[in-house]
Amino acid sequence: MNEAAAFSEDAFLGGRLRLRQPISGHRAGHDAILLAAATAVHPDDRVVDLGAGVGAAGLAVAARVGGLALTLVEIDPDLAALARHNAAANAIPADVIVCDVTGEASALAGAGLAPDSFDVVLMNPPFHDAGRHRASPDPARSLAHMSEPATLDAWIHAARRMLKSGGALTLIWRADGVGEVLAALSRGFGSLVLLPVHGDVGKPAIRILVRAIKGGRAPLQILAGIALNPSPGQPNLVVEAAMAGQGTLPLARP
């Protein structure tokens, strides 16, 4: 397969963000754009997207709010190269770092991810339970999607270390794994806000979006869920606006 045939150029945010990504293997989709729309940021914030892949979530946030100091972190050097290309192609300044977010603190700091240095962390960790799901034969896809029992703890620990006191972590995870998320966030985070995401109206949630504050003390809140596929004749204008990059999800609002 020649290089041109190995990649696709895909439009996100109603065409305002164009991303080159592999045709096979891990590909950005709804989860990345939902994560971006759920992430609250302000101009001049230092923002890091952990496990950025081709950069979809972080670049979507930066396309919505200008003036960010954006860092994209990805373990796969090929995906990191695509993230670097996508940032340049969309005229979005971003530092791209190739490293394992679960590595030693000294290695992360040496790569430019110093402790207590970011205002916002967003992340879409690998979340398919390796004990219940068959891994993809594609190594990159398997690495991006499959988690071991300690995966979430390690990613949240890395986020906690990088965030300033009072900084915000936003993540997306399987809805049936919300207990794992709450347990992992009980160490060092508070002021949790949860947003269930349903595929279809009236069916169980398939994803959970979570915002947590480092050192936060406010009680947990669970917001009214959103559905990706609305009932016939009843469009979900909030979701449609978020996917088009013209609005945010309730999690990103005060």
mmCIF file of C-alpha atoms in Angstrom:
data_model
loop_
_atom_site.group_PDB
_atom_site.id
_atom_site.type_symbol
_atom_site.label_atom_id
_atom_site.label_comp_id
_atom_site.label_asym_id
_atom_site.label_seq_id
_atom_site.Cartn_x
_atom_site.Cartn_y
_atom_site.Cartn_z
ATOM 1 C CA MET A 1 0.000 0.000 0.000
ATOM 2 C CA ASN A 2 1.462 3.361 -0.925
ATOM 3 C CA GLU A 3 1.604 6.189 1.618
ATOM 4 C CA ALA A 4 -1.301 8.113 0.095
ATOM 5 C CA ALA A 5 -3.529 5.049 0.271
ATOM 6 C CA ALA A 6 -2.599 4.317 3.922
ATOM 7 C CA PHE A 7 -4.241 7.479 5.256
ATOM 8 C CA SER A 8 -7.511 9.330 5.003
ATOM 9 C CA GLU A 9 -8.192 13.045 5.396
ATOM 10 C CA ASP A 10 -11.309 13.426 7.540
ATOM 11 C CA ALA A 11 -13.399 16.454 8.432
ATOM 12 C CA PHE A 12 -14.456 17.199 12.010
ATOM 13 C CA LEU A 13 -16.297 20.115 13.606
ATOM 14 C CA GLY A 14 -18.361 20.683 10.504
ATOM 15 C CA GLY A 15 -15.231 20.805 8.333
ATOM 16 C CA ARG A 16 -13.338 23.374 10.432
ATOM 17 C CA LEU A 17 -10.855 20.721 11.560
ATOM 18 C CA ARG A 18 -9.292 18.323 9.070
ATOM 19 C CA LEU A 19 -7.277 15.372 10.323
ATOM 20 C CA ARG A 20 -5.029 12.915 8.570
ATOM 21 C CA GLN A 21 -5.272 9.493 10.169
ATOM 22 C CA PRO A 22 -4.530 5.857 9.343
ATOM 23 C CA ILE A 23 -7.189 3.967 7.402
ATOM 24 C CA SER A 24 -6.507 0.911 9.577
ATOM 25 C CA GLY A 25 -5.711 0.893 13.284
ATOM 26 C CA HIS A 26 -6.793 3.507 15.801
ATOM 27 C CA ARG A 27 -8.990 6.242 14.310
ATOM 28 C CA ALA A 28 -10.477 9.328 15.939
ATOM 29 C CA GLY A 29 -14.251 9.499 16.173
ATOM 30 C CA HIS A 30 -17.151 10.579 18.361
ATOM 31 C CA ASP A 31 -15.364 9.950 21.666
ATOM 32 C CA ALA A 32 -12.613 12.466 20.896
ATOM 33 C CA ILE A 33 -15.034 15.199 19.855
ATOM 34 C CA LEU A 34 -17.301 14.559 22.860
ATOM 35 C CA LEU A 35 -14.258 14.811 25.117
ATOM 36 C CA ALA A 36 -13.252 18.098 23.514
ATOM 37 C CA ALA A 37 -16.753 19.538 23.843
ATOM 38 C CA ALA A 38 -16.807 18.554 27.536
ATOM 39 C CA THR A 39 -13.492 20.247 28.351
ATOM 40 C CA ALA A 40 -13.642 23.740 29.836
ATOM 41 C CA VAL A 41 -10.696 25.954 28.896
ATOM 42 C CA HIS A 42 -9.805 29.632 28.853
ATOM 43 C CA PRO A 43 -7.363 31.555 26.654
ATOM 44 C CA ASP A 44 -3.783 31.292 27.960
ATOM 45 C CA ASP A 45 -4.486 27.978 29.744
ATOM 46 C CA ARG A 46 -1.780 25.339 29.571
ATOM 47 C CA VAL A 47 -3.616 22.274 28.234
ATOM 48 C CA VAL A 48 -2.331 18.743 27.732
ATOM 49 C CA ASP A 49 -4.089 15.938 25.839
ATOM 50 C CA LEU A 50 -2.810 12.578 27.111
ATOM 51 C CA GLY A 51 -2.942 9.708 24.636
ATOM 52 C CA ALA A 52 -3.698 12.208 21.901
ATOM 53 C CA GLY A 53 -3.512 9.838 18.937
ATOM 54 C CA VAL A 54 -3.614 12.007 15.808
ATOM 55 C CA GLY A 55 -4.534 15.005 17.974
ATOM 56 C CA ALA A 56 -8.301 15.061 17.502
ATOM 57 C CA ALA A 57 -9.486 16.010 21.000
ATOM 58 C CA GLY A 58 -6.762 18.518 21.823
ATOM 59 C CA LEU A 59 -6.919 20.182 18.429
ATOM 60 C CA ALA A 60 -10.722 20.371 18.626
ATOM 61 C CA VAL A 61 -10.440 22.190 21.969
ATOM 62 C CA ALA A 62 -7.878 24.598 20.519
ATOM 63 C CA ALA A 63 -10.047 25.182 17.455
ATOM 64 C CA ARG A 64 -12.837 26.285 19.805
ATOM 65 C CA VAL A 65 -10.774 28.501 22.125
ATOM 66 C CA GLY A 66 -7.751 30.339 20.784
ATOM 67 C CA GLY A 67 -4.637 31.295 22.708
ATOM 68 C CA LEU A 68 -4.071 27.970 24.440
ATOM 69 C CA ALA A 69 -0.645 26.551 25.141
ATOM 70 C CA LEU A 70 -1.444 23.051 23.856
ATOM 71 C CA THR A 71 0.596 19.890 24.342
ATOM 72 C CA LEU A 72 -0.272 16.574 22.678
ATOM 73 C CA VAL A 73 1.204 13.428 24.265
ATOM 74 C CA GLU A 74 1.210 10.119 22.386
ATOM 75 C CA ILE A 75 3.182 6.890 22.904
ATOM 76 C CA ASP A 76 3.034 5.766 19.239
ATOM 77 C CA PRO A 77 5.611 7.740 17.225
ATOM 78 C CA ASP A 78 3.681 7.268 13.973
ATOM 79 C CA LEU A 79 0.489 8.704 15.465
ATOM 80 C CA ALA A 80 2.514 11.483 17.080
ATOM 81 C CA ALA A 81 3.920 12.380 13.660
ATOM 82 C CA LEU A 82 0.367 12.601 12.318
ATOM 83 C CA ALA A 83 -0.638 14.777 15.283
ATOM 84 C CA ARG A 84 2.245 17.110 14.466
ATOM 85 C CA HIS A 85 1.152 17.225 10.823
ATOM 86 C CA ASN A 86 -2.470 17.880 11.794
ATOM 87 C CA ALA A 87 -1.570 20.718 14.130
ATOM 88 C CA ALA A 88 0.449 22.414 11.391
ATOM 89 C CA ALA A 89 -2.153 21.761 8.694
ATOM 90 C CA ASN A 90 -4.854 23.393 10.835
ATOM 91 C CA ALA A 91 -2.581 26.279 11.877
ATOM 92 C CA ILE A 92 -2.902 25.342 15.564
ATOM 93 C CA PRO A 93 0.296 25.742 17.608
ATOM 94 C CA ALA A 94 0.983 22.597 19.622
ATOM 95 C CA ASP A 95 3.920 20.798 21.189
ATOM 96 C CA VAL A 96 3.871 17.071 20.413
ATOM 97 C CA ILE A 97 5.646 14.774 22.872
ATOM 98 C CA VAL A 98 6.286 11.083 22.295
ATOM 99 C CA CYS A 99 6.234 9.267 25.618
ATOM 100 C CA ASP A 100 4.397 6.813 27.842
ATOM 101 C CA VAL A 101 2.146 8.754 30.212
ATOM 102 C CA THR A 102 2.441 5.922 32.747
ATOM 103 C CA GLY A 103 6.229 6.262 32.891
ATOM 104 C CA GLU A 104 8.373 7.480 35.778
ATOM 105 C CA ALA A 105 7.937 11.053 36.977
ATOM 106 C CA SER A 106 11.522 11.871 36.043
ATOM 107 C CA ALA A 107 10.990 10.661 32.469
ATOM 108 C CA LEU A 108 7.822 12.723 32.092
ATOM 109 C CA ALA A 109 9.461 15.814 33.520
ATOM 110 C CA GLY A 110 12.443 15.318 31.215
ATOM 111 C CA ALA A 111 10.050 15.182 28.251
ATOM 112 C CA GLY A 112 8.524 18.525 29.235
ATOM 113 C CA LEU A 113 5.656 17.319 31.426
ATOM 114 C CA ALA A 114 6.727 18.806 34.731
ATOM 115 C CA PRO A 115 4.687 18.401 37.927
ATOM 116 C CA ASP A 116 2.116 21.093 38.764
ATOM 117 C CA SER A 117 2.471 22.768 35.374
ATOM 118 C CA PHE A 118 -0.862 22.412 33.528
ATOM 119 C CA ASP A 119 -4.237 24.078 34.026
ATOM 120 C CA VAL A 120 -6.203 21.404 32.147
ATOM 121 C CA VAL A 121 -5.669 17.737 31.325
ATOM 122 C CA LEU A 122 -7.971 15.866 28.960
ATOM 123 C CA MET A 123 -7.680 12.212 28.139
ATOM 124 C CA ASN A 124 -9.312 9.219 26.487
ATOM 125 C CA PRO A 125 -7.403 6.317 28.060
ATOM 126 C CA PRO A 126 -7.557 2.755 26.691
ATOM 127 C CA PHE A 127 -10.751 1.488 28.275
ATOM 128 C CA HIS A 128 -11.758 -1.912 26.891
ATOM 129 C CA ASP A 129 -11.285 -4.523 29.613
ATOM 130 C CA ALA A 130 -8.660 -6.984 28.384
ATOM 131 C CA GLY A 131 -10.425 -9.724 30.349
ATOM 132 C CA ARG A 132 -13.752 -9.228 28.563
ATOM 133 C CA HIS A 133 -12.826 -8.044 25.055
ATOM 134 C CA ARG A 134 -10.731 -9.682 22.365
ATOM 135 C CA ALA A 135 -7.764 -7.503 21.456
ATOM 136 C CA SER A 136 -7.506 -6.263 17.888
ATOM 137 C CA PRO A 137 -4.829 -7.983 15.784
ATOM 138 C CA ASP A 138 -3.675 -4.496 14.817
ATOM 139 C CA PRO A 139 -1.003 -3.586 17.418
ATOM 140 C CA ALA A 140 -1.697 0.169 17.319
ATOM 141 C CA ARG A 141 -5.438 -0.330 17.699
ATOM 142 C CA SER A 142 -4.946 -2.790 20.557
ATOM 143 C CA LEU A 143 -2.586 -0.405 22.363
ATOM 144 C CA ALA A 144 -5.072 2.448 22.021
ATOM 145 C CA HIS A 145 -8.144 0.488 23.137
ATOM 146 C CA MET A 146 -7.228 -2.286 25.602
ATOM 147 C CA SER A 147 -6.684 -1.661 29.308
ATOM 148 C CA GLU A 148 -5.256 -3.698 32.159
ATOM 149 C CA PRO A 149 -6.580 -3.328 35.727
ATOM 150 C CA ALA A 150 -3.965 -0.690 36.605
ATOM 151 C CA THR A 151 -4.310 1.351 33.404
ATOM 152 C CA LEU A 152 -6.814 3.917 34.627
ATOM 153 C CA ASP A 153 -5.057 4.409 37.973
ATOM 154 C CA ALA A 154 -1.763 5.053 36.173
ATOM 155 C CA TRP A 155 -3.248 7.583 33.764
ATOM 156 C CA ILE A 156 -5.090 9.466 36.509
ATOM 157 C CA HIS A 157 -1.955 9.467 38.658
ATOM 158 C CA ALA A 158 -0.057 11.040 35.755
ATOM 159 C CA ALA A 159 -2.765 13.672 35.304
ATOM 160 C CA ARG A 160 -2.779 14.493 39.015
ATOM 161 C CA ARG A 161 0.991 14.938 38.971
ATOM 162 C CA MET A 162 0.913 17.289 35.960
ATOM 163 C CA LEU A 163 -1.992 19.475 37.085
ATOM 164 C CA LYS A 164 -1.663 22.620 39.133
ATOM 165 C CA SER A 165 -3.652 22.751 42.356
ATOM 166 C CA GLY A 166 -7.216 23.569 41.329
ATOM 167 C CA GLY A 167 -6.577 22.354 37.779
ATOM 168 C CA ALA A 168 -9.201 20.312 35.942
ATOM 169 C CA LEU A 169 -9.095 16.808 34.490
ATOM 170 C CA THR A 170 -11.694 15.804 31.902
ATOM 171 C CA LEU A 171 -11.882 12.199 30.715
ATOM 172 C CA ILE A 172 -14.138 9.790 28.853
ATOM 173 C CA TRP A 173 -14.596 6.152 29.907
ATOM 174 C CA ARG A 174 -16.957 3.212 29.572
ATOM 175 C CA ALA A 175 -20.206 3.853 31.407
ATOM 176 C CA ASP A 176 -20.097 0.388 32.983
ATOM 177 C CA GLY A 177 -16.705 1.265 34.452
ATOM 178 C CA VAL A 178 -17.846 4.355 36.364
ATOM 179 C CA GLY A 179 -16.985 2.638 39.653
ATOM 180 C CA GLU A 180 -13.365 2.310 38.512
ATOM 181 C CA VAL A 181 -13.298 5.997 37.622
ATOM 182 C CA LEU A 182 -14.678 7.107 40.976
ATOM 183 C CA ALA A 183 -12.215 4.906 42.849
ATOM 184 C CA ALA A 184 -9.229 6.188 40.872
ATOM 185 C CA LEU A 185 -10.284 9.822 41.317
ATOM 186 C CA SER A 186 -10.751 9.440 45.077
ATOM 187 C CA ARG A 187 -7.025 10.060 45.505
ATOM 188 C CA GLY A 188 -6.309 13.762 45.097
ATOM 189 C CA PHE A 189 -9.411 14.821 43.148
ATOM 190 C CA GLY A 190 -12.818 16.155 44.127
ATOM 191 C CA SER A 191 -15.667 18.340 42.845
ATOM 192 C CA LEU A 192 -16.566 15.596 40.372
ATOM 193 C CA VAL A 193 -19.203 16.200 37.703
ATOM 194 C CA LEU A 194 -20.454 13.254 35.628
ATOM 195 C CA LEU A 195 -22.276 13.360 32.295
ATOM 196 C CA PRO A 196 -23.719 10.032 31.038
ATOM 197 C CA VAL A 197 -23.718 9.562 27.261
ATOM 198 C CA HIS A 198 -26.373 7.284 25.741
ATOM 199 C CA GLY A 199 -26.313 5.868 22.242
ATOM 200 C CA ASP A 200 -30.098 5.813 21.961
ATOM 201 C CA VAL A 201 -32.801 7.487 24.024
ATOM 202 C CA GLY A 202 -34.105 5.165 26.736
ATOM 203 C CA LYS A 203 -31.152 2.768 26.609
ATOM 204 C CA PRO A 204 -28.315 2.452 29.139
ATOM 205 C CA ALA A 205 -25.421 4.871 28.890
ATOM 206 C CA ILE A 206 -22.429 3.718 26.842
ATOM 207 C CA ARG A 207 -19.920 6.367 27.936
ATOM 208 C CA ILE A 208 -19.355 8.591 30.933
ATOM 209 C CA LEU A 209 -17.706 12.002 30.695
ATOM 210 C CA VAL A 210 -16.110 13.170 33.935
ATOM 211 C CA ARG A 211 -14.646 16.463 35.144
ATOM 212 C CA ALA A 212 -12.576 16.413 38.337
ATOM 213 C CA ILE A 213 -10.671 19.163 40.148
ATOM 214 C CA LYS A 214 -7.290 18.551 41.756
ATOM 215 C CA GLY A 215 -7.881 19.207 45.438
ATOM 216 C CA GLY A 216 -11.579 19.944 44.852
ATOM 217 C CA ARG A 217 -14.026 19.551 47.747
ATOM 218 C CA ALA A 218 -17.485 20.163 46.269
ATOM 219 C CA PRO A 219 -20.036 17.306 46.306
ATOM 220 C CA LEU A 220 -20.298 14.990 43.307
ATOM 221 C CA GLN A 221 -22.863 15.990 40.674
ATOM 222 C CA ILE A 222 -24.481 13.762 38.041
ATOM 223 C CA LEU A 223 -25.903 15.760 35.141
ATOM 224 C CA ALA A 224 -28.846 14.756 32.971
ATOM 225 C CA GLY A 225 -27.589 12.379 30.293
ATOM 226 C CA ILE A 226 -27.335 13.130 26.594
ATOM 227 C CA ALA A 227 -28.221 10.831 23.680
ATOM 228 C CA LEU A 228 -26.210 10.642 20.473
ATOM 229 C CA ASN A 229 -29.152 9.266 18.495
ATOM 230 C CA PRO A 230 -32.251 11.318 19.338
ATOM 231 C CA SER A 231 -35.824 10.199 18.927
ATOM 232 C CA PRO A 232 -37.233 10.672 15.405
ATOM 233 C CA GLY A 233 -38.311 14.246 14.893
ATOM 234 C CA GLN A 234 -36.594 15.406 18.080
ATOM 235 C CA PRO A 235 -33.033 16.468 17.209
ATOM 236 C CA ASN A 236 -30.593 16.883 20.071
ATOM 237 C CA LEU A 237 -29.444 20.402 19.341
ATOM 238 C CA VAL A 238 -26.867 20.407 22.147
ATOM 239 C CA VAL A 239 -25.110 17.307 20.795
ATOM 240 C CA GLU A 240 -25.373 18.485 17.187
ATOM 241 C CA ALA A 241 -23.808 21.848 18.087
ATOM 242 C CA ALA A 242 -21.037 20.177 20.080
ATOM 243 C CA MET A 243 -20.157 17.762 17.267
ATOM 244 C CA ALA A 244 -20.083 20.661 14.820
ATOM 245 C CA GLY A 245 -17.783 22.661 17.082
ATOM 246 C CA GLN A 246 -20.405 25.341 17.597
ATOM 247 C CA GLY A 247 -21.098 24.706 21.259
ATOM 248 C CA THR A 248 -20.043 22.790 24.356
ATOM 249 C CA LEU A 249 -21.572 20.063 26.474
ATOM 250 C CA PRO A 250 -22.962 20.929 29.923
ATOM 251 C CA LEU A 251 -19.828 19.510 31.582
ATOM 252 C CA ALA A 252 -17.779 22.370 30.114
ATOM 253 C CA ARG A 253 -20.036 25.070 31.544
ATOM 254 C CA PRO A 254 -19.853 26.685 34.990
#
